[in-house]
XYZ file of C-alpha atoms in Angstrom:
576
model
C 15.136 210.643 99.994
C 18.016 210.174 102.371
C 15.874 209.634 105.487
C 13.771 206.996 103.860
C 16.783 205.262 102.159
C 17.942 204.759 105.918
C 14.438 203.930 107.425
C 14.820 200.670 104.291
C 17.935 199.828 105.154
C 17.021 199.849 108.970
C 13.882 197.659 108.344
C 16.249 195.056 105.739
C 18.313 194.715 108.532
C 15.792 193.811 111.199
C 14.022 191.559 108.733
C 17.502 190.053 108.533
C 17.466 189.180 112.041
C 14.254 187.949 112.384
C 14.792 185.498 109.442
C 17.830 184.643 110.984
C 16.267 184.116 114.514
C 13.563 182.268 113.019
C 15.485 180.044 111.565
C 17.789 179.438 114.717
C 14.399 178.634 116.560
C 13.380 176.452 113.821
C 16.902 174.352 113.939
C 16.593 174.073 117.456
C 12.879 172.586 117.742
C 14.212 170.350 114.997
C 16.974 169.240 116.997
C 14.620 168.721 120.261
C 12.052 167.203 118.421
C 13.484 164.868 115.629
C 17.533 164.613 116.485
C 17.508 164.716 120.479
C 14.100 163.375 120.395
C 14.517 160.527 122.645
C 16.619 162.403 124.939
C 14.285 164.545 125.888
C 11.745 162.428 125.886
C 14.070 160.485 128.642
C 13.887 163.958 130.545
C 10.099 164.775 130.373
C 9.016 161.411 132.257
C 8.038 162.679 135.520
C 5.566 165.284 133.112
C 3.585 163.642 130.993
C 5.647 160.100 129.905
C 5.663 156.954 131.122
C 9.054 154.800 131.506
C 9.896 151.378 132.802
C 13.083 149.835 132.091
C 13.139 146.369 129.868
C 14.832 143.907 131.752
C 16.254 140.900 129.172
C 15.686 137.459 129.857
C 18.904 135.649 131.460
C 20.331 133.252 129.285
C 19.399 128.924 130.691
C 22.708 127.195 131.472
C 22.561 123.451 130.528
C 24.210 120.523 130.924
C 24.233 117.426 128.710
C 24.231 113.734 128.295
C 27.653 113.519 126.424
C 26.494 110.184 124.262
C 23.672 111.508 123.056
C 24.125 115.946 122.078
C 20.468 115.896 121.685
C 19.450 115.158 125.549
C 20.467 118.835 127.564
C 19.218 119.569 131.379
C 18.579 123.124 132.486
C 20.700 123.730 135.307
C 20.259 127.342 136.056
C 17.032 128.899 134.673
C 14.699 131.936 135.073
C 11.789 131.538 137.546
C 9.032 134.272 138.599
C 8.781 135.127 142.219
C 7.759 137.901 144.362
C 8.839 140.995 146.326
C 6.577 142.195 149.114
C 6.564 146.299 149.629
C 4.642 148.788 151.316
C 3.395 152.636 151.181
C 3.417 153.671 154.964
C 1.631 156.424 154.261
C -1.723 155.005 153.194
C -1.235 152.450 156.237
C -2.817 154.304 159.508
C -0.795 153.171 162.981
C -3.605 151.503 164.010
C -3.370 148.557 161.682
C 0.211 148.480 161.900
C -0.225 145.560 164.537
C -2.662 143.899 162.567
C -0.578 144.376 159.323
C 2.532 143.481 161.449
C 1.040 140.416 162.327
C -0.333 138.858 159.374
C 3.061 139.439 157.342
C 4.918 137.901 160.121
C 3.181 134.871 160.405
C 2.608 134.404 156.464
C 6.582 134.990 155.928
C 7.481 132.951 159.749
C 9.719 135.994 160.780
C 11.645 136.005 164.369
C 10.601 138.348 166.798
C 13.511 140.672 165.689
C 11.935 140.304 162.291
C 8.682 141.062 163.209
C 9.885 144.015 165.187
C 11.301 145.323 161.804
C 8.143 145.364 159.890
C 7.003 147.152 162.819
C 9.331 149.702 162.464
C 8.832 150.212 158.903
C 5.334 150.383 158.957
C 5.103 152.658 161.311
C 7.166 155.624 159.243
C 3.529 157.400 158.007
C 5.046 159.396 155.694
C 7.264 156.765 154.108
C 6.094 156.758 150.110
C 8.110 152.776 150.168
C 9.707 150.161 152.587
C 10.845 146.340 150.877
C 9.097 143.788 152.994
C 10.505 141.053 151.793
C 11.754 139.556 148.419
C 11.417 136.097 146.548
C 8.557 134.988 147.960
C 6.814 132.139 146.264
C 3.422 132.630 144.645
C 1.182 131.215 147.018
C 2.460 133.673 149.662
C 1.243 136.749 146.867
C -1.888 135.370 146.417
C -2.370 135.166 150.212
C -1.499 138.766 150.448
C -3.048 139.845 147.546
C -6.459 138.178 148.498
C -6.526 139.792 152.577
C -6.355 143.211 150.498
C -4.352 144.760 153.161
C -4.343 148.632 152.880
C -0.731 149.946 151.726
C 0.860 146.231 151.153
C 1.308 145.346 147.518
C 3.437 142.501 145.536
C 5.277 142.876 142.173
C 6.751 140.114 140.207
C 10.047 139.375 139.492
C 12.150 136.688 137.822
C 14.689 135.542 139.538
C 17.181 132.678 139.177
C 16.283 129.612 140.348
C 18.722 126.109 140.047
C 16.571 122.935 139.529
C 19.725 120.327 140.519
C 20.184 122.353 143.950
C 23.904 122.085 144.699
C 24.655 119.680 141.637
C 27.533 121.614 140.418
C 27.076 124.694 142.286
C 30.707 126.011 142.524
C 30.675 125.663 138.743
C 27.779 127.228 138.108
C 28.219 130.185 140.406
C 24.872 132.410 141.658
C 23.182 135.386 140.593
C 22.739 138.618 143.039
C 21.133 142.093 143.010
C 22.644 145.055 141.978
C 21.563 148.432 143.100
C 19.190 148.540 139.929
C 17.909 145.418 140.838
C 19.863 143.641 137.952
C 20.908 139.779 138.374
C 24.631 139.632 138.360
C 26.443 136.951 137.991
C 28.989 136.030 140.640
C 31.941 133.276 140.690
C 31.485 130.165 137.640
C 29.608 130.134 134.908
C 27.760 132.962 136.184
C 29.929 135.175 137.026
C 32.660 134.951 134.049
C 29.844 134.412 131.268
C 27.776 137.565 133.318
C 27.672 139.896 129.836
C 26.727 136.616 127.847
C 23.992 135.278 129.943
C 22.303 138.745 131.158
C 21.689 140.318 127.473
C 21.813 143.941 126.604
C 18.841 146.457 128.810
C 16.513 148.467 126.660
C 13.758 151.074 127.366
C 10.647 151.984 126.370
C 8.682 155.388 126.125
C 5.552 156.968 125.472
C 2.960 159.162 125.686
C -0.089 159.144 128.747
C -3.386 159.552 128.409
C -5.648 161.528 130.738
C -6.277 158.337 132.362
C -2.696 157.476 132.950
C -2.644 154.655 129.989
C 0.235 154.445 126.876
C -1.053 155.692 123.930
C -0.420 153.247 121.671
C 0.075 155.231 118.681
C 2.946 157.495 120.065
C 6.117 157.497 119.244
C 7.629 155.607 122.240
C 10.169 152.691 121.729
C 14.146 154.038 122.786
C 15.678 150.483 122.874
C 14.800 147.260 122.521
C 16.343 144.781 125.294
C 18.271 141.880 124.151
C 17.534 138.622 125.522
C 20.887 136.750 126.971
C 22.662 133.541 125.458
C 22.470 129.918 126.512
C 25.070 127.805 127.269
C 25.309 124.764 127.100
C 27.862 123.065 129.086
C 30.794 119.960 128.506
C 29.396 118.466 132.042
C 27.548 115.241 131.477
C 24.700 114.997 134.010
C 25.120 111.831 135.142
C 28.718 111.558 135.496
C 28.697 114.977 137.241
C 26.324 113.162 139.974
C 28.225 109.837 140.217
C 31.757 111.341 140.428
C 30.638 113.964 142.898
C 28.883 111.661 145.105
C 32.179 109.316 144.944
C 34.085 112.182 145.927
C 31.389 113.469 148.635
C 31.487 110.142 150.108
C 35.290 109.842 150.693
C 35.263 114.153 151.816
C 33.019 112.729 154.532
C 34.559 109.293 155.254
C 38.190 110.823 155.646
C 37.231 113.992 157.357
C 38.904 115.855 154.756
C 38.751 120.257 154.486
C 38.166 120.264 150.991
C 38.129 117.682 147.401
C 38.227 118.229 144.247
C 37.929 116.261 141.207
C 38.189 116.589 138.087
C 37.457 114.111 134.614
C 37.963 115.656 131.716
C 38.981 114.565 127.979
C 42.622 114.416 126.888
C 42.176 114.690 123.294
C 39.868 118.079 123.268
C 40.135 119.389 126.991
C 36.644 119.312 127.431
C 35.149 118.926 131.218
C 32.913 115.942 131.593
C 32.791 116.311 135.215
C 34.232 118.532 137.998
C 33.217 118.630 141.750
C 34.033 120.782 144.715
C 33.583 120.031 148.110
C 32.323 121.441 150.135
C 29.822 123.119 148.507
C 26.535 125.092 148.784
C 22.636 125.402 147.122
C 22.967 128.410 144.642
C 19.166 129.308 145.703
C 19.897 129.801 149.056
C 23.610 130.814 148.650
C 23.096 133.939 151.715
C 22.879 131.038 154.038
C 26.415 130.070 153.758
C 28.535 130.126 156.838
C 31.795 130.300 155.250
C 31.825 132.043 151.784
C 34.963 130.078 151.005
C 32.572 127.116 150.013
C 32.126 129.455 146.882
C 35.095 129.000 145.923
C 35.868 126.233 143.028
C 38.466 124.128 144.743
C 39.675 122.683 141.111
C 40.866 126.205 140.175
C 41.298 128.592 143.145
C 43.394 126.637 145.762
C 46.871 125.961 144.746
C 48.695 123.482 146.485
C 52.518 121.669 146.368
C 51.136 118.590 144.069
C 53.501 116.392 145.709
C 55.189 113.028 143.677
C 52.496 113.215 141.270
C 55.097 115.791 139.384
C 57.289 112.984 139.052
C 56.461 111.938 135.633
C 56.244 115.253 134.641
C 59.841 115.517 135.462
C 60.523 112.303 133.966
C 58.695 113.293 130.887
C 61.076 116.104 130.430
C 64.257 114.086 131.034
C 62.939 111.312 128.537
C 61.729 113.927 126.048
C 65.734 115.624 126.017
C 67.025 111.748 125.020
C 68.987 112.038 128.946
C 67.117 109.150 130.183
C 65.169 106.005 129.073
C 62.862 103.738 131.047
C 65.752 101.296 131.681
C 68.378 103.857 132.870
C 69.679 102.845 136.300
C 70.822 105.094 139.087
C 72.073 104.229 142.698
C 69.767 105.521 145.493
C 72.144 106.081 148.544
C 68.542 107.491 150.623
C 69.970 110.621 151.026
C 71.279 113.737 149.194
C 72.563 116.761 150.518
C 72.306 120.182 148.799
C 72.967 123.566 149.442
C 73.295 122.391 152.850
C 69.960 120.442 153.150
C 69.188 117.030 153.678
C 66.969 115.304 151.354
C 65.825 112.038 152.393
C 63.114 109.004 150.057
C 60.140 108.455 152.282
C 60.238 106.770 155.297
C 63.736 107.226 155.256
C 63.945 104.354 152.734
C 66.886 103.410 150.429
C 66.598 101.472 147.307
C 70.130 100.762 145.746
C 70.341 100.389 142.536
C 67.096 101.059 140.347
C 66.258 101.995 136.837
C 63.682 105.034 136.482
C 60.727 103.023 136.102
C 61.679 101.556 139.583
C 62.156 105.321 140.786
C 58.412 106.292 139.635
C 56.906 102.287 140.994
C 58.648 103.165 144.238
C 58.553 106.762 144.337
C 61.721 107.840 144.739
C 62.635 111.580 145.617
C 66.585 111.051 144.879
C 65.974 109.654 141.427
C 64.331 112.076 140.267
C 66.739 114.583 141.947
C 69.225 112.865 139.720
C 66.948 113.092 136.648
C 66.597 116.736 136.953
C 70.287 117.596 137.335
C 70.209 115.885 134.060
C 67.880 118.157 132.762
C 69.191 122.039 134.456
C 67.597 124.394 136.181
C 66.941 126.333 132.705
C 65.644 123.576 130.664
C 63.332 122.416 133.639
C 61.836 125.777 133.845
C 61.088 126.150 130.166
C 59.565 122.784 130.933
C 57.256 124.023 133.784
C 55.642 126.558 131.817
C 55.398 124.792 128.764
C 53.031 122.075 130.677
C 50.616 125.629 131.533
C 52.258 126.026 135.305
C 52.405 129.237 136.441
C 49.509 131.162 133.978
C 45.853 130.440 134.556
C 44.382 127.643 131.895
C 41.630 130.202 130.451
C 38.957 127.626 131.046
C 36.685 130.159 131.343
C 35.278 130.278 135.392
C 35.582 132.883 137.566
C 37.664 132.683 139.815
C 40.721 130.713 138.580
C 44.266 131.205 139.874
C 47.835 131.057 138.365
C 49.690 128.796 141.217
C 52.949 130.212 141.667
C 55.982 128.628 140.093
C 58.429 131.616 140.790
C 60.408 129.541 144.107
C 61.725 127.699 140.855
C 63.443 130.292 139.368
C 65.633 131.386 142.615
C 69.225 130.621 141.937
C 69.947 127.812 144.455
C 70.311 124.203 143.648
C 67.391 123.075 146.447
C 64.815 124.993 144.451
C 64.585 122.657 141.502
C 65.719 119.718 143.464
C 62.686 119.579 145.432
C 60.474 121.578 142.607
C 61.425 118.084 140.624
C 59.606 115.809 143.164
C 56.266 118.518 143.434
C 57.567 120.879 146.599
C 58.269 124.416 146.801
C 55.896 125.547 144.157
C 52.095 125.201 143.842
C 49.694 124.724 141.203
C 46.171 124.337 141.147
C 43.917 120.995 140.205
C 43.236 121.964 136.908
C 46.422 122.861 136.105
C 47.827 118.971 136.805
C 45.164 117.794 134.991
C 45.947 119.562 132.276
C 49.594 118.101 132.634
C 48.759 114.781 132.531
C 46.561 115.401 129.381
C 49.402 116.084 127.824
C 51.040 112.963 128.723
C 47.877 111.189 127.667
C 47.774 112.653 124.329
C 50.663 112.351 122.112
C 52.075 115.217 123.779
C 49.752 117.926 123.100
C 49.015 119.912 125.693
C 44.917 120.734 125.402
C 43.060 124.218 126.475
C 40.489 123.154 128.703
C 37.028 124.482 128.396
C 33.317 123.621 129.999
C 31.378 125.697 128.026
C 30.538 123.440 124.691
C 27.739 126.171 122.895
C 27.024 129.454 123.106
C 23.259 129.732 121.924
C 22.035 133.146 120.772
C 18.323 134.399 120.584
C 18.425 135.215 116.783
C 19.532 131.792 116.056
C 23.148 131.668 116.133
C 25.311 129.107 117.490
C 29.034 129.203 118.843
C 30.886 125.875 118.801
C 34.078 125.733 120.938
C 36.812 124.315 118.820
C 39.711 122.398 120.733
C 43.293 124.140 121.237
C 46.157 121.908 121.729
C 50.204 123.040 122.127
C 52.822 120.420 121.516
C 54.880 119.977 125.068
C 56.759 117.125 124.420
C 57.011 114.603 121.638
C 54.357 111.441 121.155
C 57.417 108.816 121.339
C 58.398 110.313 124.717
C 54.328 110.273 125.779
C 54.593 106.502 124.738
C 57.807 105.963 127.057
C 55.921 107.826 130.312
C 52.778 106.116 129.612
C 54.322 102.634 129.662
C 56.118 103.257 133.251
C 53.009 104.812 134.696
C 51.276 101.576 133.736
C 54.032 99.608 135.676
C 53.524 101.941 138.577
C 49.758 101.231 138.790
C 50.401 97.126 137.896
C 53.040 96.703 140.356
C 52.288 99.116 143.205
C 48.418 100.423 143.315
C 47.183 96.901 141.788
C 44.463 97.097 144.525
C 43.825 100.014 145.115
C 43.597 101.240 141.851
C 43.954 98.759 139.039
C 40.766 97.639 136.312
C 41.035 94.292 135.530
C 40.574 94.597 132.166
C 41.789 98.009 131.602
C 45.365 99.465 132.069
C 45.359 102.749 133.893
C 48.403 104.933 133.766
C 48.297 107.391 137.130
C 50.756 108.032 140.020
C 50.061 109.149 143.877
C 51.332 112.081 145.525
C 50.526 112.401 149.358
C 52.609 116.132 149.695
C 53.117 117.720 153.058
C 51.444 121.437 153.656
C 53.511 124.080 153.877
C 52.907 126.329 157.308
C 54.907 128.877 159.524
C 58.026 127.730 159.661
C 58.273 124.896 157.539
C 56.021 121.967 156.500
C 52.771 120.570 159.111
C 54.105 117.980 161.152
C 50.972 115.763 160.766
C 49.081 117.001 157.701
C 48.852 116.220 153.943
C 47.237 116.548 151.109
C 46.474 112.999 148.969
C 46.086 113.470 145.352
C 45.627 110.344 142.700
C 45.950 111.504 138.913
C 45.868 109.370 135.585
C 44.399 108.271 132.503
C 42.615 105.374 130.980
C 42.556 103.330 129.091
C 46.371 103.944 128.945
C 47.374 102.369 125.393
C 44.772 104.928 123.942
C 43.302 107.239 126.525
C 40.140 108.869 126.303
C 39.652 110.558 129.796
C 41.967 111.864 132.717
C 41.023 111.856 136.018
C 42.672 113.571 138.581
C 41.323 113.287 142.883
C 42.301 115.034 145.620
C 41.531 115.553 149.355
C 43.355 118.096 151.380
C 44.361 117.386 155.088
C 42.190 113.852 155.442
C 42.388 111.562 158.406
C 44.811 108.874 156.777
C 48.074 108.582 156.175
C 48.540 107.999 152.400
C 47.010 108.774 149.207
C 46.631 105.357 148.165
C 44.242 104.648 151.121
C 42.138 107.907 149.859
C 42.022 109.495 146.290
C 43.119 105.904 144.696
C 39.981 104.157 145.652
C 37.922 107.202 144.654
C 39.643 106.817 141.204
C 39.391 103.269 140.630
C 35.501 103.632 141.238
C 35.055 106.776 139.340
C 37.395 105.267 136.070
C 35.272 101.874 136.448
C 31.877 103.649 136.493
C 33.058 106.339 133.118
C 33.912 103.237 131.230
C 31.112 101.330 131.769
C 28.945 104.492 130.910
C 30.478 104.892 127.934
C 30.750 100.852 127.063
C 34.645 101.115 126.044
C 36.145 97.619 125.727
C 39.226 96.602 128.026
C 42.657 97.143 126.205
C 44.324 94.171 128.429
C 44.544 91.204 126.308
């Protein structure tokens, strides 16, 4: 009785572990086949599975006709082209030559080219060698039809921009990651990247015997996610007028670079913005110098020059230290912490009220205004106007300027800080400025991209941002003696006749080893019309032109630009 009492407990006991390893077996093939499913699918591909990575489609990029929302131009779109590769291994070496040949003549390589295919063909063990990429369609079909043993084509979309270099340094380019992804690089492209390219899926499933999906298995991962659309604040045309203006004058005054930049006051939308010199986004390898990449309005800072005057003034009128009609005695000269300050051309004006000091430009006035002020309060000024941080407009790359010469102890630093020297900001950033001054004080966020369209039907407006900087009685005051600088000193060169235009000049030495270039400057014309109730700013500027002034440059850029936006948009003349 005792042995077989032990022989039932032995056998309970192994029945225990069976049912217990049974079920252990049982929750793992559960887990492999329902839980982690998909992961091992993922694992099994080189087996019996098939896998090919969804690629999204890249979000269009558009810009608009600003007086009528309903009229949009694709700027940057999605077009199918080809890659050329080949299987050296099913190519024998004796119709490498022939092989060699046809490609090279069909794709009109170099010799060096040609000697590269070679090379690569040759390899007879080589499984795959890239040929060549992008090729239009005609060149596949001409391939595909000499049915050339070991050369074979696969489609590919690429991105392709209709307008050519019509706002290239905006809109960026797209390259090739190692996965053969489009990535967006530098404007549009490159900061919206995420936006645009869409979410990757992949799809799985079972083969047949004859290598097909079997559509019944169980074989979908991930769906891919198609990118947004954007549509931009640009307005076609005036993107093409203002940026053939500007191309014009680059040319005509031999200048390094231009930039330009017309935006509204009110919202801080970008109607137009150009860079010069710039570069076709579908052939963007081509480029000799990648700086042309670069978007002049928001990556090269520069000393603005006396077009920071009235943003000094602005600050001295906004405290209640100054009005229009306050008079100060220019001697020509001032001399601090040691240095010598002189008006230019060594000129000296007497006695002069500020208006006179903005009409005439004068470096010791405004010295004197922002003495007024103090080095603390003029600071707090400078940021407040968006010196010194990036805008957030939403490009890639923008820089900050620096602003931080300002805050050094010495007098000299704000002194010449109050006439547009020692510290540098970028394009966008004085446009900005002078937006501010143009409407009622409110400093605006500026932005270019208008919509964000979404495949399942979702749209995202972009709502204006504006920050009070100084008061709207104060803009009023600095409006009113920026149209006495344009009526009594740029009156040809820059006045409408029946439109008042509030803008100033600033023609600002560059900074080198040393000290300032002897004999080079950059000319930069900013404003806003029509001044008793302004509905754009424009702001020009060429760096290092032939000429000696600003108002021989960027002013008559300006004045044709401002004439050809009002006409556009039909507003009537505010002179009476």
């Amino acid at each position: 009785m005792q042995l077989k009492k032990e022989i039932d407990n032995s056998l309970r006991f192994v029945s225990i572990l069976v049912l217990f390893g049974t079920l252990i077996i049982i929750g793992r093939l559960f887990m492999l086949q329902v839980m982690d499913h998909s992961y091992y699918t993922a694992l099994a591909l080189d087996n019996h599975e098939v896998y090919r990575q969804l690629y999204p489609h890249r979000g269009t990029i558009f810009l608009q006709d600003t007086r009528d929302k309903s009229k949009q131009y694709p700027v940057s779109v999605n077009r199918q082209y080809y890659s050329i590769y080949a299987v050296p291994r099913d190519i024998s070496l004796n119709q490498v030559p022939s092989t060699t040949n046809f490609l090279s003549s069909l794709l009109n390589y170099t010799e060096e080219e040609k000697n590269n295919v070679t090379t690569k063909l040759s390899k007879s063990n080589d499984p795959y060698e890239p040929i060549a990429k992008k090729v239009s369609e005609n060149v596949k079909d001409a391939i595909d039809a000499a049915h050339l043993s070991g050369i074979h084509t696969t489609g590919q979309e690429f991105r392709y921009y209709p307008e050519g270099t019509l706002a290239a340094p905006i809109l960026g380019f797209t390259g090739q990651n190692e996965k053969g992804e489009l990535i967006g690089r530098y404007g549009v492209e490159g900061f919206w990247d995420s936006t645009l390219a869409g979410k990757s899926g992949f799809l799985a499933g079972e083969k047949g015997a004859l290598g097909s999906i079997i559509s019944v298995a169980n074989r979908t991962l991930k769906q891919a996610e198609d990118g947004a659309d954007l549509v931009l604040t640009l307005d076609r045309n005036l993107q093409y007028k203002a940026c053939e203006r500007l191309q014009k004058g680059f040319v005509e005054y031999q200048a390094k670079s231009a930039s330009l930049i017309l935006m509204d006051p009110k919202t801080g939308a970008i109607l137009s913005m150009c860079s010069l010199p710039d570069f076709n986004p579908n052939e963007y390898s081509k480029v000799e110098d990648v700086r042309a990449y670069n978007n002049t309005t928001i990556f090269t800072p520069y000393e603005p020059g006396s077009v920071f005057k009235p943003i000094t003034m602005s600050m001295a009128l906004d405290l209640g230290l100054i009005s229009p009609f306050t008079t100060y005695t220019d001697t020509g000269e001032r001399i601090i912490n040691g240095e010598k300050i002189h008006n230019a051309l060594n000129k000296t004006y007497g006695l002069v009220t500020m208006t006179n000091v903005l009409e005439n430009s004068i470096n010791t006035g405004v010295i004197w205004a922002s003495e007024k002020i103090g080095k603390t309060r003029f600071n707090e000024y400078v940021e407040k106007f968006g010196f010194g941080k990036k805008t957030g407009i939403g490009l890639d790359t923008e820089t900050a300027g620096d602003i931080s010469p300002l805050s050094k102890k010495a007098d000299i630093y704000t002194a010449v800080g109050s006439f547009g020297q020692g510290f540098t900001v970028t394009p966008l950033q004085m446009a900005v400025a002078y937006s501010a001054l143009a409407n009622g004080g409110k400093l605006p966020k500026p932005y270019i991209v208008d919509e964000i369209k979404y495949p399942n039907g979702q749209v995202d407006k972009t709502e204006p941002q504006t920050e009070v900087v100084i008061s709207a009685n104060t803009d009023k005051l600095i409006t009113a003696m920026l149209i006495s600088v344009v009526e009594k000193t740029y009156a040809r060169s820059a006045s409408l006749p029946n439109y008042y235009i509030a803008a100033k000049t600033g023609t600002a030495q560059i900074g080198g080893k040393g000290g300032y270039k002897a004999d080079a400057t950059n000319h930069t014309f900013v404003g806003y019309f029509p001044a008793t109730d302004p509905k754009f700013v424009l702001f020009v500027k060429y760096e290092e032109p032939k000429a000696d002034w600003a108002e021989s440059t960027a002013a008559p850029v300006f004045k044709d630009v401002a004439k050809f936006v009002l006409d556009y948009y039909g507003v009537p003349g505010d002179k009476k």
